[in-house]
Amino acid sequence: YNYLTDSGVDDSSVDLEIISIVCRVLGCEADVVSDGFEAINCYDPERHELVLCDYIMAPVNGIYVISKILEMHPSAKCIMVSGYPDAQLRSFVEENHLFDLVVKPIQAHALKETLRLALNAQDGATEEVQGIALSNRMDACAWLCGDRDEIHDLRESLTEQIASRHPFLLLGSAGSGKCEIAEFVHKNGPRAGGPCVVYDCSEHNEEELHSYLVDASGELGIQFKRAEKGTLILRHVDRLPLSVQKLLAHAMDQLAQKTRLIMLADHPLEDGLDAGIIDDEFYFKAGASVIEMP
């Protein structure tokens, strides 16, 4: 069996029944606990493959619970559930790379797909989600909900990218959900069975970036090796030094054979091109396929 811990997800009998049914359909066993403190004490990484946790509960909320579990077990796979995903929750989900954010009312078919992907990811699943199943997954993603034309266009663009293995750039302001959308692409694409590594390019200096990404000889660095056969999400590529941009541009064709590369930027690359801080080749390769966040 795969084991799933349901950390006090709502006191609604309907929600709990849906979760229990989905777990049975997937062949999972669920340990249901009464509050956040019990969830923290109950969690066992040898027994529980997944933590499903409600955001609003007492005496502590879901952010506290998952924070404590990740503090003790950084590799724990967690999903947050909320009927009202506010800015604080969305930021927490993105910054801590939670597997997903499930929005209430819980839909059984969408939850089944989410849990199936979460549990199968460790078993090397590589089949991307398509058609109605993918649409249902998008319906369950807070960043992809809404009737605006921009959301519709975003969903169409992501559908195309999910089936691809080529690098692409996600462009949008800070807090627009770029990282979560990038992880959504990974979880639903052909590299879903591999690791998903998120790396912030702004956290290290030029010399360190050569070690983490690619060196002068073209040797791929630590982060690409960690993400091999999976996805590497590079945040703030618009802040990379020119030397690293050039090396990364040269290496893109090579790395695409083993790793899906998704790049994130807060500002359009052409702005940096005009200012002389973006390399020409990097601009054309990274900007060959761009999705703009609403």
JSON list of C-alpha atoms in Angstrom, two decimals, residues 2-215:
[
{"chain": "A", "resi": 2, "resn": "ASN", "atom": "CA", "xyz": [0.89, 3.64, -0.38]},
{"chain": "A", "resi": 3, "resn": "TYR", "atom": "CA", "xyz": [0.24, 5.44, 2.88]},
{"chain": "A", "resi": 4, "resn": "LEU", "atom": "CA", "xyz": [-1.43, 8.82, 2.99]},
{"chain": "A", "resi": 5, "resn": "THR", "atom": "CA", "xyz": [-1.78, 10.94, 6.11]},
{"chain": "A", "resi": 6, "resn": "ASP", "atom": "CA", "xyz": [-4.81, 13.18, 6.14]},
{"chain": "A", "resi": 7, "resn": "SER", "atom": "CA", "xyz": [-3.87, 15.85, 8.66]},
{"chain": "A", "resi": 8, "resn": "GLY", "atom": "CA", "xyz": [-7.17, 17.05, 9.96]},
{"chain": "A", "resi": 9, "resn": "VAL", "atom": "CA", "xyz": [-8.52, 18.09, 6.57]},
{"chain": "A", "resi": 10, "resn": "ASP", "atom": "CA", "xyz": [-11.62, 20.00, 7.53]},
{"chain": "A", "resi": 11, "resn": "ASP", "atom": "CA", "xyz": [-14.29, 18.78, 9.89]},
{"chain": "A", "resi": 12, "resn": "SER", "atom": "CA", "xyz": [-16.69, 18.45, 6.97]},
{"chain": "A", "resi": 13, "resn": "SER", "atom": "CA", "xyz": [-17.96, 14.89, 6.75]},
{"chain": "A", "resi": 14, "resn": "VAL", "atom": "CA", "xyz": [-18.48, 15.33, 3.01]},
{"chain": "A", "resi": 15, "resn": "ASP", "atom": "CA", "xyz": [-14.88, 16.38, 2.37]},
{"chain": "A", "resi": 16, "resn": "LEU", "atom": "CA", "xyz": [-13.56, 13.60, 4.56]},
{"chain": "A", "resi": 17, "resn": "GLU", "atom": "CA", "xyz": [-15.74, 11.05, 2.80]},
{"chain": "A", "resi": 18, "resn": "ILE", "atom": "CA", "xyz": [-14.50, 12.20, -0.63]},
{"chain": "A", "resi": 19, "resn": "ILE", "atom": "CA", "xyz": [-10.89, 11.94, 0.52]},
{"chain": "A", "resi": 20, "resn": "SER", "atom": "CA", "xyz": [-11.48, 8.48, 2.01]},
{"chain": "A", "resi": 21, "resn": "ILE", "atom": "CA", "xyz": [-13.14, 7.21, -1.17]},
{"chain": "A", "resi": 22, "resn": "VAL", "atom": "CA", "xyz": [-10.37, 8.55, -3.39]},
{"chain": "A", "resi": 23, "resn": "CYS", "atom": "CA", "xyz": [-7.75, 6.94, -1.17]},
{"chain": "A", "resi": 24, "resn": "ARG", "atom": "CA", "xyz": [-9.51, 3.59, -1.39]},
{"chain": "A", "resi": 25, "resn": "VAL", "atom": "CA", "xyz": [-9.76, 3.85, -5.18]},
{"chain": "A", "resi": 26, "resn": "LEU", "atom": "CA", "xyz": [-6.00, 4.53, -5.36]},
{"chain": "A", "resi": 27, "resn": "GLY", "atom": "CA", "xyz": [-5.21, 1.64, -3.02]},
{"chain": "A", "resi": 28, "resn": "CYS", "atom": "CA", "xyz": [-4.02, 3.91, -0.21]},
{"chain": "A", "resi": 29, "resn": "GLU", "atom": "CA", "xyz": [-4.54, 3.79, 3.50]},
{"chain": "A", "resi": 30, "resn": "ALA", "atom": "CA", "xyz": [-5.30, 7.09, 5.23]},
{"chain": "A", "resi": 31, "resn": "ASP", "atom": "CA", "xyz": [-4.47, 7.97, 8.82]},
{"chain": "A", "resi": 32, "resn": "VAL", "atom": "CA", "xyz": [-6.95, 10.64, 9.92]},
{"chain": "A", "resi": 33, "resn": "VAL", "atom": "CA", "xyz": [-5.98, 12.84, 12.86]},
{"chain": "A", "resi": 34, "resn": "SER", "atom": "CA", "xyz": [-8.05, 15.29, 14.87]},
{"chain": "A", "resi": 35, "resn": "ASP", "atom": "CA", "xyz": [-5.76, 18.36, 14.97]},
{"chain": "A", "resi": 36, "resn": "GLY", "atom": "CA", "xyz": [-2.50, 19.85, 13.81]},
{"chain": "A", "resi": 37, "resn": "PHE", "atom": "CA", "xyz": [-0.44, 18.86, 16.83]},
{"chain": "A", "resi": 38, "resn": "GLU", "atom": "CA", "xyz": [-1.49, 15.23, 16.47]},
{"chain": "A", "resi": 39, "resn": "ALA", "atom": "CA", "xyz": [-0.55, 15.39, 12.77]},
{"chain": "A", "resi": 40, "resn": "ILE", "atom": "CA", "xyz": [2.96, 16.63, 13.61]},
{"chain": "A", "resi": 41, "resn": "ASN", "atom": "CA", "xyz": [3.43, 13.85, 16.16]},
{"chain": "A", "resi": 42, "resn": "CYS", "atom": "CA", "xyz": [1.83, 11.19, 13.97]},
{"chain": "A", "resi": 43, "resn": "TYR", "atom": "CA", "xyz": [3.78, 11.84, 10.76]},
{"chain": "A", "resi": 44, "resn": "ASP", "atom": "CA", "xyz": [6.24, 9.04, 9.97]},
{"chain": "A", "resi": 45, "resn": "PRO", "atom": "CA", "xyz": [8.26, 9.34, 6.73]},
{"chain": "A", "resi": 46, "resn": "GLU", "atom": "CA", "xyz": [8.67, 5.56, 6.63]},
{"chain": "A", "resi": 47, "resn": "ARG", "atom": "CA", "xyz": [4.93, 5.10, 6.63]},
{"chain": "A", "resi": 48, "resn": "HIS", "atom": "CA", "xyz": [3.39, 8.22, 5.11]},
{"chain": "A", "resi": 49, "resn": "GLU", "atom": "CA", "xyz": [4.12, 9.18, 1.52]},
{"chain": "A", "resi": 50, "resn": "LEU", "atom": "CA", "xyz": [1.92, 12.26, 1.56]},
{"chain": "A", "resi": 51, "resn": "VAL", "atom": "CA", "xyz": [0.51, 14.86, 3.94]},
{"chain": "A", "resi": 52, "resn": "LEU", "atom": "CA", "xyz": [-2.89, 16.34, 3.06]},
{"chain": "A", "resi": 53, "resn": "CYS", "atom": "CA", "xyz": [-3.58, 19.29, 5.31]},
{"chain": "A", "resi": 54, "resn": "ASP", "atom": "CA", "xyz": [-6.33, 21.88, 5.67]},
{"chain": "A", "resi": 55, "resn": "TYR", "atom": "CA", "xyz": [-5.30, 25.54, 5.86]},
{"chain": "A", "resi": 56, "resn": "ILE", "atom": "CA", "xyz": [-7.98, 26.70, 8.31]},
{"chain": "A", "resi": 57, "resn": "MET", "atom": "CA", "xyz": [-8.15, 24.64, 11.48]},
{"chain": "A", "resi": 58, "resn": "ALA", "atom": "CA", "xyz": [-7.60, 24.98, 15.23]},
{"chain": "A", "resi": 59, "resn": "PRO", "atom": "CA", "xyz": [-5.66, 25.32, 17.45]},
{"chain": "A", "resi": 60, "resn": "VAL", "atom": "CA", "xyz": [-2.96, 25.80, 14.75]},
{"chain": "A", "resi": 61, "resn": "ASN", "atom": "CA", "xyz": [-3.40, 26.32, 11.02]},
{"chain": "A", "resi": 62, "resn": "GLY", "atom": "CA", "xyz": [-2.06, 24.31, 8.10]},
{"chain": "A", "resi": 63, "resn": "ILE", "atom": "CA", "xyz": [0.93, 26.57, 7.52]},
{"chain": "A", "resi": 64, "resn": "TYR", "atom": "CA", "xyz": [2.17, 25.86, 11.04]},
{"chain": "A", "resi": 65, "resn": "VAL", "atom": "CA", "xyz": [1.61, 22.11, 10.67]},
{"chain": "A", "resi": 66, "resn": "ILE", "atom": "CA", "xyz": [3.38, 21.73, 7.33]},
{"chain": "A", "resi": 67, "resn": "SER", "atom": "CA", "xyz": [6.19, 24.07, 8.41]},
{"chain": "A", "resi": 68, "resn": "LYS", "atom": "CA", "xyz": [6.88, 21.85, 11.43]},
{"chain": "A", "resi": 69, "resn": "ILE", "atom": "CA", "xyz": [6.74, 18.66, 9.37]},
{"chain": "A", "resi": 70, "resn": "LEU", "atom": "CA", "xyz": [9.10, 20.09, 6.73]},
{"chain": "A", "resi": 71, "resn": "GLU", "atom": "CA", "xyz": [11.40, 21.35, 9.47]},
{"chain": "A", "resi": 72, "resn": "MET", "atom": "CA", "xyz": [11.78, 17.78, 10.75]},
{"chain": "A", "resi": 73, "resn": "HIS", "atom": "CA", "xyz": [11.51, 16.05, 7.38]},
{"chain": "A", "resi": 74, "resn": "PRO", "atom": "CA", "xyz": [12.48, 18.39, 4.49]},
{"chain": "A", "resi": 75, "resn": "SER", "atom": "CA", "xyz": [11.64, 15.80, 1.84]},
{"chain": "A", "resi": 76, "resn": "ALA", "atom": "CA", "xyz": [8.03, 15.32, 3.03]},
{"chain": "A", "resi": 77, "resn": "LYS", "atom": "CA", "xyz": [5.53, 15.65, 0.19]},
{"chain": "A", "resi": 78, "resn": "CYS", "atom": "CA", "xyz": [2.65, 17.93, 1.21]},
{"chain": "A", "resi": 79, "resn": "ILE", "atom": "CA", "xyz": [-0.61, 19.18, -0.25]},
{"chain": "A", "resi": 80, "resn": "MET", "atom": "CA", "xyz": [-2.57, 22.07, 1.25]},
{"chain": "A", "resi": 81, "resn": "VAL", "atom": "CA", "xyz": [-6.37, 22.28, 1.06]},
{"chain": "A", "resi": 82, "resn": "SER", "atom": "CA", "xyz": [-8.31, 25.54, 1.32]},
{"chain": "A", "resi": 83, "resn": "GLY", "atom": "CA", "xyz": [-11.62, 27.06, 0.37]},
{"chain": "A", "resi": 84, "resn": "TYR", "atom": "CA", "xyz": [-10.11, 30.55, 0.47]},
{"chain": "A", "resi": 85, "resn": "PRO", "atom": "CA", "xyz": [-6.46, 30.52, -0.69]},
{"chain": "A", "resi": 86, "resn": "ASP", "atom": "CA", "xyz": [-5.26, 33.98, 0.33]},
{"chain": "A", "resi": 87, "resn": "ALA", "atom": "CA", "xyz": [-2.00, 35.65, -0.64]},
{"chain": "A", "resi": 88, "resn": "GLN", "atom": "CA", "xyz": [-0.18, 34.32, 2.46]},
{"chain": "A", "resi": 89, "resn": "LEU", "atom": "CA", "xyz": [-1.14, 30.73, 1.66]},
{"chain": "A", "resi": 90, "resn": "ARG", "atom": "CA", "xyz": [-0.23, 30.98, -2.01]},
{"chain": "A", "resi": 91, "resn": "SER", "atom": "CA", "xyz": [3.13, 32.47, -1.10]},
{"chain": "A", "resi": 92, "resn": "PHE", "atom": "CA", "xyz": [3.76, 29.67, 1.42]},
{"chain": "A", "resi": 93, "resn": "VAL", "atom": "CA", "xyz": [2.85, 26.97, -1.13]},
{"chain": "A", "resi": 94, "resn": "GLU", "atom": "CA", "xyz": [5.19, 28.49, -3.72]},
{"chain": "A", "resi": 95, "resn": "GLU", "atom": "CA", "xyz": [8.13, 29.23, -1.42]},
{"chain": "A", "resi": 96, "resn": "ASN", "atom": "CA", "xyz": [8.06, 25.79, 0.21]},
{"chain": "A", "resi": 97, "resn": "HIS", "atom": "CA", "xyz": [7.45, 23.92, -3.07]},
{"chain": "A", "resi": 98, "resn": "LEU", "atom": "CA", "xyz": [4.39, 22.05, -1.84]},
{"chain": "A", "resi": 99, "resn": "PHE", "atom": "CA", "xyz": [3.17, 19.45, -4.31]},
{"chain": "A", "resi": 100, "resn": "ASP", "atom": "CA", "xyz": [-0.15, 21.21, -4.84]},
{"chain": "A", "resi": 101, "resn": "LEU", "atom": "CA", "xyz": [-2.86, 23.48, -3.49]},
{"chain": "A", "resi": 102, "resn": "VAL", "atom": "CA", "xyz": [-6.32, 21.88, -3.64]},
{"chain": "A", "resi": 103, "resn": "VAL", "atom": "CA", "xyz": [-9.19, 24.38, -3.67]},
{"chain": "A", "resi": 104, "resn": "LYS", "atom": "CA", "xyz": [-12.53, 23.54, -2.09]},
{"chain": "A", "resi": 105, "resn": "PRO", "atom": "CA", "xyz": [-15.14, 22.36, -2.80]},
{"chain": "A", "resi": 106, "resn": "ILE", "atom": "CA", "xyz": [-13.15, 19.19, -3.29]},
{"chain": "A", "resi": 107, "resn": "GLN", "atom": "CA", "xyz": [-13.88, 17.49, -6.60]},
{"chain": "A", "resi": 108, "resn": "ALA", "atom": "CA", "xyz": [-13.32, 13.74, -6.43]},
{"chain": "A", "resi": 109, "resn": "HIS", "atom": "CA", "xyz": [-12.00, 13.34, -9.99]},
{"chain": "A", "resi": 110, "resn": "ALA", "atom": "CA", "xyz": [-9.54, 16.23, -9.63]},
{"chain": "A", "resi": 111, "resn": "LEU", "atom": "CA", "xyz": [-8.37, 15.05, -6.20]},
{"chain": "A", "resi": 112, "resn": "LYS", "atom": "CA", "xyz": [-7.84, 11.54, -7.53]},
{"chain": "A", "resi": 113, "resn": "GLU", "atom": "CA", "xyz": [-5.59, 12.88, -10.30]},
{"chain": "A", "resi": 114, "resn": "THR", "atom": "CA", "xyz": [-3.66, 15.05, -7.84]},
{"chain": "A", "resi": 115, "resn": "LEU", "atom": "CA", "xyz": [-3.05, 12.21, -5.39]},
{"chain": "A", "resi": 116, "resn": "ARG", "atom": "CA", "xyz": [-2.23, 9.76, -8.17]},
{"chain": "A", "resi": 117, "resn": "LEU", "atom": "CA", "xyz": [0.46, 12.08, -9.49]},
{"chain": "A", "resi": 118, "resn": "ALA", "atom": "CA", "xyz": [1.82, 12.82, -6.02]},
{"chain": "A", "resi": 119, "resn": "LEU", "atom": "CA", "xyz": [2.08, 9.15, -5.09]},
{"chain": "A", "resi": 120, "resn": "ASN", "atom": "CA", "xyz": [3.31, 7.91, -8.46]},
{"chain": "A", "resi": 121, "resn": "ALA", "atom": "CA", "xyz": [5.99, 10.59, -8.80]},
{"chain": "A", "resi": 122, "resn": "GLN", "atom": "CA", "xyz": [8.24, 8.56, -6.52]},
{"chain": "A", "resi": 123, "resn": "ASP", "atom": "CA", "xyz": [7.67, 5.43, -8.59]},
{"chain": "A", "resi": 124, "resn": "GLY", "atom": "CA", "xyz": [9.00, 6.93, -11.83]},
{"chain": "A", "resi": 125, "resn": "ALA", "atom": "CA", "xyz": [5.72, 7.77, -13.56]},
{"chain": "A", "resi": 126, "resn": "THR", "atom": "CA", "xyz": [6.42, 9.46, -16.88]},
{"chain": "A", "resi": 127, "resn": "GLU", "atom": "CA", "xyz": [3.05, 9.59, -18.61]},
{"chain": "A", "resi": 128, "resn": "GLU", "atom": "CA", "xyz": [1.82, 13.13, -18.98]},
{"chain": "A", "resi": 129, "resn": "VAL", "atom": "CA", "xyz": [-1.77, 14.05, -18.16]},
{"chain": "A", "resi": 130, "resn": "GLN", "atom": "CA", "xyz": [-3.88, 15.05, -21.15]},
{"chain": "A", "resi": 131, "resn": "GLY", "atom": "CA", "xyz": [-7.38, 16.05, -22.24]},
{"chain": "A", "resi": 132, "resn": "ILE", "atom": "CA", "xyz": [-10.12, 16.16, -19.65]},
{"chain": "A", "resi": 133, "resn": "ALA", "atom": "CA", "xyz": [-7.80, 14.91, -16.91]},
{"chain": "A", "resi": 134, "resn": "LEU", "atom": "CA", "xyz": [-5.45, 17.84, -17.50]},
{"chain": "A", "resi": 135, "resn": "SER", "atom": "CA", "xyz": [-8.34, 20.29, -17.55]},
{"chain": "A", "resi": 136, "resn": "ASN", "atom": "CA", "xyz": [-9.54, 18.90, -14.22]},
{"chain": "A", "resi": 137, "resn": "ARG", "atom": "CA", "xyz": [-6.06, 19.33, -12.77]},
{"chain": "A", "resi": 138, "resn": "MET", "atom": "CA", "xyz": [-6.05, 22.95, -13.93]},
{"chain": "A", "resi": 139, "resn": "ASP", "atom": "CA", "xyz": [-9.45, 23.50, -12.32]},
{"chain": "A", "resi": 140, "resn": "ALA", "atom": "CA", "xyz": [-7.91, 22.40, -9.02]},
{"chain": "A", "resi": 141, "resn": "CYS", "atom": "CA", "xyz": [-4.97, 24.82, -9.33]},
{"chain": "A", "resi": 142, "resn": "ALA", "atom": "CA", "xyz": [-5.72, 28.21, -7.74]},
{"chain": "A", "resi": 143, "resn": "TRP", "atom": "CA", "xyz": [-3.48, 30.07, -10.22]},
{"chain": "A", "resi": 144, "resn": "LEU", "atom": "CA", "xyz": [-5.41, 28.66, -13.20]},
{"chain": "A", "resi": 145, "resn": "CYS", "atom": "CA", "xyz": [-8.95, 29.36, -12.04]},
{"chain": "A", "resi": 146, "resn": "GLY", "atom": "CA", "xyz": [-11.13, 32.14, -13.41]},
{"chain": "A", "resi": 147, "resn": "ASP", "atom": "CA", "xyz": [-13.11, 33.20, -16.46]},
{"chain": "A", "resi": 148, "resn": "ARG", "atom": "CA", "xyz": [-10.78, 35.94, -17.70]},
{"chain": "A", "resi": 149, "resn": "ASP", "atom": "CA", "xyz": [-9.41, 35.68, -21.23]},
{"chain": "A", "resi": 150, "resn": "GLU", "atom": "CA", "xyz": [-5.88, 35.85, -19.80]},
{"chain": "A", "resi": 151, "resn": "ILE", "atom": "CA", "xyz": [-6.50, 32.69, -17.74]},
{"chain": "A", "resi": 152, "resn": "HIS", "atom": "CA", "xyz": [-7.95, 30.90, -20.76]},
{"chain": "A", "resi": 153, "resn": "ASP", "atom": "CA", "xyz": [-4.90, 31.84, -22.83]},
{"chain": "A", "resi": 154, "resn": "LEU", "atom": "CA", "xyz": [-2.55, 30.73, -20.05]},
{"chain": "A", "resi": 155, "resn": "ARG", "atom": "CA", "xyz": [-4.22, 27.34, -19.82]},
{"chain": "A", "resi": 156, "resn": "GLU", "atom": "CA", "xyz": [-3.95, 26.85, -23.58]},
{"chain": "A", "resi": 157, "resn": "SER", "atom": "CA", "xyz": [-0.27, 27.79, -23.58]},
{"chain": "A", "resi": 158, "resn": "LEU", "atom": "CA", "xyz": [0.48, 25.47, -20.66]},
{"chain": "A", "resi": 159, "resn": "THR", "atom": "CA", "xyz": [-1.33, 22.58, -22.36]},
{"chain": "A", "resi": 160, "resn": "GLU", "atom": "CA", "xyz": [1.09, 22.92, -25.28]},
{"chain": "A", "resi": 161, "resn": "GLN", "atom": "CA", "xyz": [4.13, 23.19, -23.02]},
{"chain": "A", "resi": 162, "resn": "ILE", "atom": "CA", "xyz": [3.21, 20.23, -20.82]},
{"chain": "A", "resi": 163, "resn": "ALA", "atom": "CA", "xyz": [3.48, 17.88, -23.79]},
{"chain": "A", "resi": 164, "resn": "SER", "atom": "CA", "xyz": [6.88, 19.32, -24.76]},
{"chain": "A", "resi": 165, "resn": "ARG", "atom": "CA", "xyz": [10.38, 18.61, -23.48]},
{"chain": "A", "resi": 166, "resn": "HIS", "atom": "CA", "xyz": [11.88, 21.89, -24.69]},
{"chain": "A", "resi": 167, "resn": "PRO", "atom": "CA", "xyz": [12.99, 24.80, -22.46]},
{"chain": "A", "resi": 168, "resn": "PHE", "atom": "CA", "xyz": [10.64, 27.73, -22.01]},
{"chain": "A", "resi": 169, "resn": "LEU", "atom": "CA", "xyz": [10.44, 31.00, -20.10]},
{"chain": "A", "resi": 170, "resn": "LEU", "atom": "CA", "xyz": [7.71, 31.97, -17.62]},
{"chain": "A", "resi": 171, "resn": "LEU", "atom": "CA", "xyz": [7.48, 35.73, -17.36]},
{"chain": "A", "resi": 172, "resn": "GLY", "atom": "CA", "xyz": [5.63, 37.62, -14.63]},
{"chain": "A", "resi": 173, "resn": "SER", "atom": "CA", "xyz": [5.95, 39.93, -11.67]},
{"chain": "A", "resi": 174, "resn": "ALA", "atom": "CA", "xyz": [6.99, 38.69, -8.23]},
{"chain": "A", "resi": 175, "resn": "GLY", "atom": "CA", "xyz": [4.16, 36.80, -6.54]},
{"chain": "A", "resi": 176, "resn": "SER", "atom": "CA", "xyz": [2.36, 35.97, -9.80]},
{"chain": "A", "resi": 177, "resn": "GLY", "atom": "CA", "xyz": [2.66, 32.21, -9.23]},
{"chain": "A", "resi": 178, "resn": "LYS", "atom": "CA", "xyz": [5.43, 31.45, -11.73]},
{"chain": "A", "resi": 179, "resn": "CYS", "atom": "CA", "xyz": [7.15, 28.83, -9.60]},
{"chain": "A", "resi": 180, "resn": "GLU", "atom": "CA", "xyz": [3.93, 26.99, -8.80]},
{"chain": "A", "resi": 181, "resn": "ILE", "atom": "CA", "xyz": [2.95, 26.96, -12.46]},
{"chain": "A", "resi": 182, "resn": "ALA", "atom": "CA", "xyz": [6.40, 25.63, -13.39]},
{"chain": "A", "resi": 183, "resn": "GLU", "atom": "CA", "xyz": [5.97, 22.84, -10.86]},
{"chain": "A", "resi": 184, "resn": "PHE", "atom": "CA", "xyz": [2.49, 22.17, -12.29]},
{"chain": "A", "resi": 185, "resn": "VAL", "atom": "CA", "xyz": [4.08, 21.68, -15.73]},
{"chain": "A", "resi": 186, "resn": "HIS", "atom": "CA", "xyz": [6.60, 19.25, -14.27]},
{"chain": "A", "resi": 187, "resn": "LYS", "atom": "CA", "xyz": [4.01, 17.22, -12.38]},
{"chain": "A", "resi": 188, "resn": "ASN", "atom": "CA", "xyz": [1.82, 16.80, -15.47]},
{"chain": "A", "resi": 189, "resn": "GLY", "atom": "CA", "xyz": [4.50, 16.34, -18.11]},
{"chain": "A", "resi": 190, "resn": "PRO", "atom": "CA", "xyz": [6.69, 13.50, -19.43]},
{"chain": "A", "resi": 191, "resn": "ARG", "atom": "CA", "xyz": [9.36, 14.22, -16.75]},
{"chain": "A", "resi": 192, "resn": "ALA", "atom": "CA", "xyz": [6.93, 13.82, -13.83]},
{"chain": "A", "resi": 193, "resn": "GLY", "atom": "CA", "xyz": [8.67, 10.68, -12.63]},
{"chain": "A", "resi": 194, "resn": "GLY", "atom": "CA", "xyz": [11.97, 12.48, -12.17]},
{"chain": "A", "resi": 195, "resn": "PRO", "atom": "CA", "xyz": [13.11, 15.07, -9.62]},
{"chain": "A", "resi": 196, "resn": "CYS", "atom": "CA", "xyz": [11.91, 18.67, -9.69]},
{"chain": "A", "resi": 197, "resn": "VAL", "atom": "CA", "xyz": [14.69, 21.01, -8.56]},
{"chain": "A", "resi": 198, "resn": "VAL", "atom": "CA", "xyz": [14.12, 24.73, -7.97]},
{"chain": "A", "resi": 199, "resn": "TYR", "atom": "CA", "xyz": [17.17, 26.98, -7.97]},
{"chain": "A", "resi": 200, "resn": "ASP", "atom": "CA", "xyz": [17.31, 30.75, -7.43]},
{"chain": "A", "resi": 201, "resn": "CYS", "atom": "CA", "xyz": [19.96, 32.24, -9.72]},
{"chain": "A", "resi": 202, "resn": "SER", "atom": "CA", "xyz": [20.15, 35.40, -7.61]},
{"chain": "A", "resi": 203, "resn": "GLU", "atom": "CA", "xyz": [21.45, 33.63, -4.50]},
{"chain": "A", "resi": 204, "resn": "HIS", "atom": "CA", "xyz": [25.05, 33.03, -5.63]},
{"chain": "A", "resi": 205, "resn": "ASN", "atom": "CA", "xyz": [27.90, 34.96, -7.20]},
{"chain": "A", "resi": 206, "resn": "GLU", "atom": "CA", "xyz": [29.35, 34.39, -10.67]},
{"chain": "A", "resi": 207, "resn": "GLU", "atom": "CA", "xyz": [31.97, 31.85, -9.58]},
{"chain": "A", "resi": 208, "resn": "GLU", "atom": "CA", "xyz": [29.44, 29.84, -7.59]},
{"chain": "A", "resi": 209, "resn": "LEU", "atom": "CA", "xyz": [26.99, 29.89, -10.50]},
{"chain": "A", "resi": 210, "resn": "HIS", "atom": "CA", "xyz": [29.58, 28.18, -12.69]},
{"chain": "A", "resi": 211, "resn": "SER", "atom": "CA", "xyz": [29.66, 25.38, -10.14]},
{"chain": "A", "resi": 212, "resn": "TYR", "atom": "CA", "xyz": [25.89, 25.17, -9.73]},
{"chain": "A", "resi": 213, "resn": "LEU", "atom": "CA", "xyz": [24.88, 25.55, -13.39]},
{"chain": "A", "resi": 214, "resn": "VAL", "atom": "CA", "xyz": [27.59, 25.25, -16.04]},
{"chain": "A", "resi": 215, "resn": "ASP", "atom": "CA", "xyz": [31.34, 25.91, -16.06]}
]
